[in-house]
XYZ file of N, CA and C in Angstrom:
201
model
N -10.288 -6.469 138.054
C -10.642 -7.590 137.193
C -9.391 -8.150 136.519
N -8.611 -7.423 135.766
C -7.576 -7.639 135.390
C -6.365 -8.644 135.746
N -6.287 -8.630 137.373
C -5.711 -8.675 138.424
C -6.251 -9.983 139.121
N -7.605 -10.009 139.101
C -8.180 -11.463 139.211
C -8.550 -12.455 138.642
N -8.152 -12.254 136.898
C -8.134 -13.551 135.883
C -7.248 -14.001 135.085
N -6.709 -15.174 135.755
C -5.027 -15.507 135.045
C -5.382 -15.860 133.602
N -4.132 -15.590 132.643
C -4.421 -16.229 131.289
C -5.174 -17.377 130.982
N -4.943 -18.322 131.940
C -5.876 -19.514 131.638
C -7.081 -19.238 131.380
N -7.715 -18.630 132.530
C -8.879 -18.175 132.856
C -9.432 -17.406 131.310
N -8.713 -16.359 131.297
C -8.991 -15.787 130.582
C -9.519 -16.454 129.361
N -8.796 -17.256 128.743
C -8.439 -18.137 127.644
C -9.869 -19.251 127.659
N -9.844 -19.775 128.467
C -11.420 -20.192 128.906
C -12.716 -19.332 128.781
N -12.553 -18.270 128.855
C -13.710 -17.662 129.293
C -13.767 -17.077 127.655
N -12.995 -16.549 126.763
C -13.320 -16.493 125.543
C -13.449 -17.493 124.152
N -13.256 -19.045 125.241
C -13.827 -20.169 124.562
C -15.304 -20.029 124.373
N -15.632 -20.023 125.969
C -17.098 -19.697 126.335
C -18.061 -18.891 125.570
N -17.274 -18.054 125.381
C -18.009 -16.254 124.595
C -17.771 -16.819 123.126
N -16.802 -17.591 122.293
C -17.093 -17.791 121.080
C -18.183 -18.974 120.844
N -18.293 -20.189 121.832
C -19.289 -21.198 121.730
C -20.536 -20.359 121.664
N -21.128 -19.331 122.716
C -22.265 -18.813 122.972
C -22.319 -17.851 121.618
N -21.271 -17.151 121.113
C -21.663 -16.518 119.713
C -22.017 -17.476 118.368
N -21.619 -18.841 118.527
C -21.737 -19.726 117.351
C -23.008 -19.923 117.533
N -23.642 -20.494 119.128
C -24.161 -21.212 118.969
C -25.644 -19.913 118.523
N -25.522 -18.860 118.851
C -26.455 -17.310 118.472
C -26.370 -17.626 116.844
N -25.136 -17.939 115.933
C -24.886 -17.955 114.576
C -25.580 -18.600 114.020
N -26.023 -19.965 114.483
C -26.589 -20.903 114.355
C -28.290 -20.991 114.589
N -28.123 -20.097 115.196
C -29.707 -19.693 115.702
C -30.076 -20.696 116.602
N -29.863 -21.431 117.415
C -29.768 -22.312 118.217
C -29.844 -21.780 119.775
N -31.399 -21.675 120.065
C -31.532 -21.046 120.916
C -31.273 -21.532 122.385
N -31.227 -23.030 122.136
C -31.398 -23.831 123.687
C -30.068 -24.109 123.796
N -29.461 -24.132 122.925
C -27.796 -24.419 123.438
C -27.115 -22.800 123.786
N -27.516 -22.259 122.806
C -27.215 -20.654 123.305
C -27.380 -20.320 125.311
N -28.544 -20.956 125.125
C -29.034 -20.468 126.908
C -28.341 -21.486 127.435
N -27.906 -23.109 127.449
C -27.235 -23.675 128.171
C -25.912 -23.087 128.549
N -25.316 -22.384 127.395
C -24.062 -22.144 127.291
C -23.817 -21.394 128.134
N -24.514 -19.848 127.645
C -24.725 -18.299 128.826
C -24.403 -18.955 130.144
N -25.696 -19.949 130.370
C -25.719 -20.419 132.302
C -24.689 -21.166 132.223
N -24.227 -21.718 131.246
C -22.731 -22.924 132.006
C -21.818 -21.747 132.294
N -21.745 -20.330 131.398
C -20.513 -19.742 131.863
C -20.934 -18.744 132.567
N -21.926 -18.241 133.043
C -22.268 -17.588 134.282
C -22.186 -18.597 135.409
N -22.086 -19.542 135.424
C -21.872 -20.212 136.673
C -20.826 -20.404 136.829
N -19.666 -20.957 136.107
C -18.154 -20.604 136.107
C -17.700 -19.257 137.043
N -17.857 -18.155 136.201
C -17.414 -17.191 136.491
C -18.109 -17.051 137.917
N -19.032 -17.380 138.607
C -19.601 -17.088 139.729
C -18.802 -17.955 140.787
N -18.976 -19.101 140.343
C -17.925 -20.211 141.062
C -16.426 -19.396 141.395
N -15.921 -19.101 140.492
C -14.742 -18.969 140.421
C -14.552 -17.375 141.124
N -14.892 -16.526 140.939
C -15.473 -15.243 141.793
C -15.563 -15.637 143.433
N -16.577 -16.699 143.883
C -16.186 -17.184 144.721
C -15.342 -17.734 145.693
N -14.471 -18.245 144.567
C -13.033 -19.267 145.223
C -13.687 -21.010 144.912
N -14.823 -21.252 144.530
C -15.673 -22.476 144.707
C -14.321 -23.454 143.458
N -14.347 -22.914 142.240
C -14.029 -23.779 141.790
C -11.985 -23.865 141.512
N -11.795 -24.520 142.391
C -10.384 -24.850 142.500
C -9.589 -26.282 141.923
N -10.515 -26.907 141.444
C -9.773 -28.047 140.208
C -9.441 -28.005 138.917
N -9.195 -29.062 137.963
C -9.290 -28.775 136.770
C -11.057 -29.337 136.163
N -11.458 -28.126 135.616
C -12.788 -27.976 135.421
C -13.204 -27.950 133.332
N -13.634 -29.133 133.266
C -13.936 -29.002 131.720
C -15.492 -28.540 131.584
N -15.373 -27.917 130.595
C -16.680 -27.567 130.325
C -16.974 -28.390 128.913
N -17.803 -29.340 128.913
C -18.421 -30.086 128.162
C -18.737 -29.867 126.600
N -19.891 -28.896 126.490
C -20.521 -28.382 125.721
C -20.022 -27.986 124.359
N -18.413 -27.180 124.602
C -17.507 -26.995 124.123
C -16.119 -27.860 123.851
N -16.151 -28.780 124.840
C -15.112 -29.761 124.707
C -13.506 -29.153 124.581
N -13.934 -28.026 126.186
C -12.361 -27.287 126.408
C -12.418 -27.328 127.982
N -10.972 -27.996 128.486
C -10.734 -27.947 129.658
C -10.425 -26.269 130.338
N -9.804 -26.442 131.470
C -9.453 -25.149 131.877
C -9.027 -26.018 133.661
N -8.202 -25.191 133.674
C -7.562 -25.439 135.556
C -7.718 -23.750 136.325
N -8.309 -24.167 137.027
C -8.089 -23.050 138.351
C -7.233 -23.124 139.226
N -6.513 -21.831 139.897
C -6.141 -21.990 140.786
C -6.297 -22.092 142.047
């Protein structure tokens, strides 16, 4: 795992994990679940090889580039 997520990545993916904890803070249950599935699909994409552009995730209003 270590080995397969560059800093970027990384850096993205604990954007992800603090949006989905705010949006839990907030008690905000439907953005909570949008969030989870926007970044389980990332990470699946990207696990894949699928996502190879620069990929913003909306919700949060944070880019991120793959390689």
């Amino acid at each position: 795992k270590k080995k397969s997520v560059t800093p970027e990545r990384r850096l993205a993916y604990q954007a992800e994990h603090r949006a989905i904890v705010d949006a839990l803070r907030d008690r905000d249950a439907v953005r909570a679940r949008e969030l989870t599935l926007a970044h389980l699909l990332h990470v699946r994409q990207e696990q894949r090889g699928e996502l190879r552009y620069s990929r913003c995730f909306p919700l949060i209003k944070t880019c991120r580039v793959s390689s």
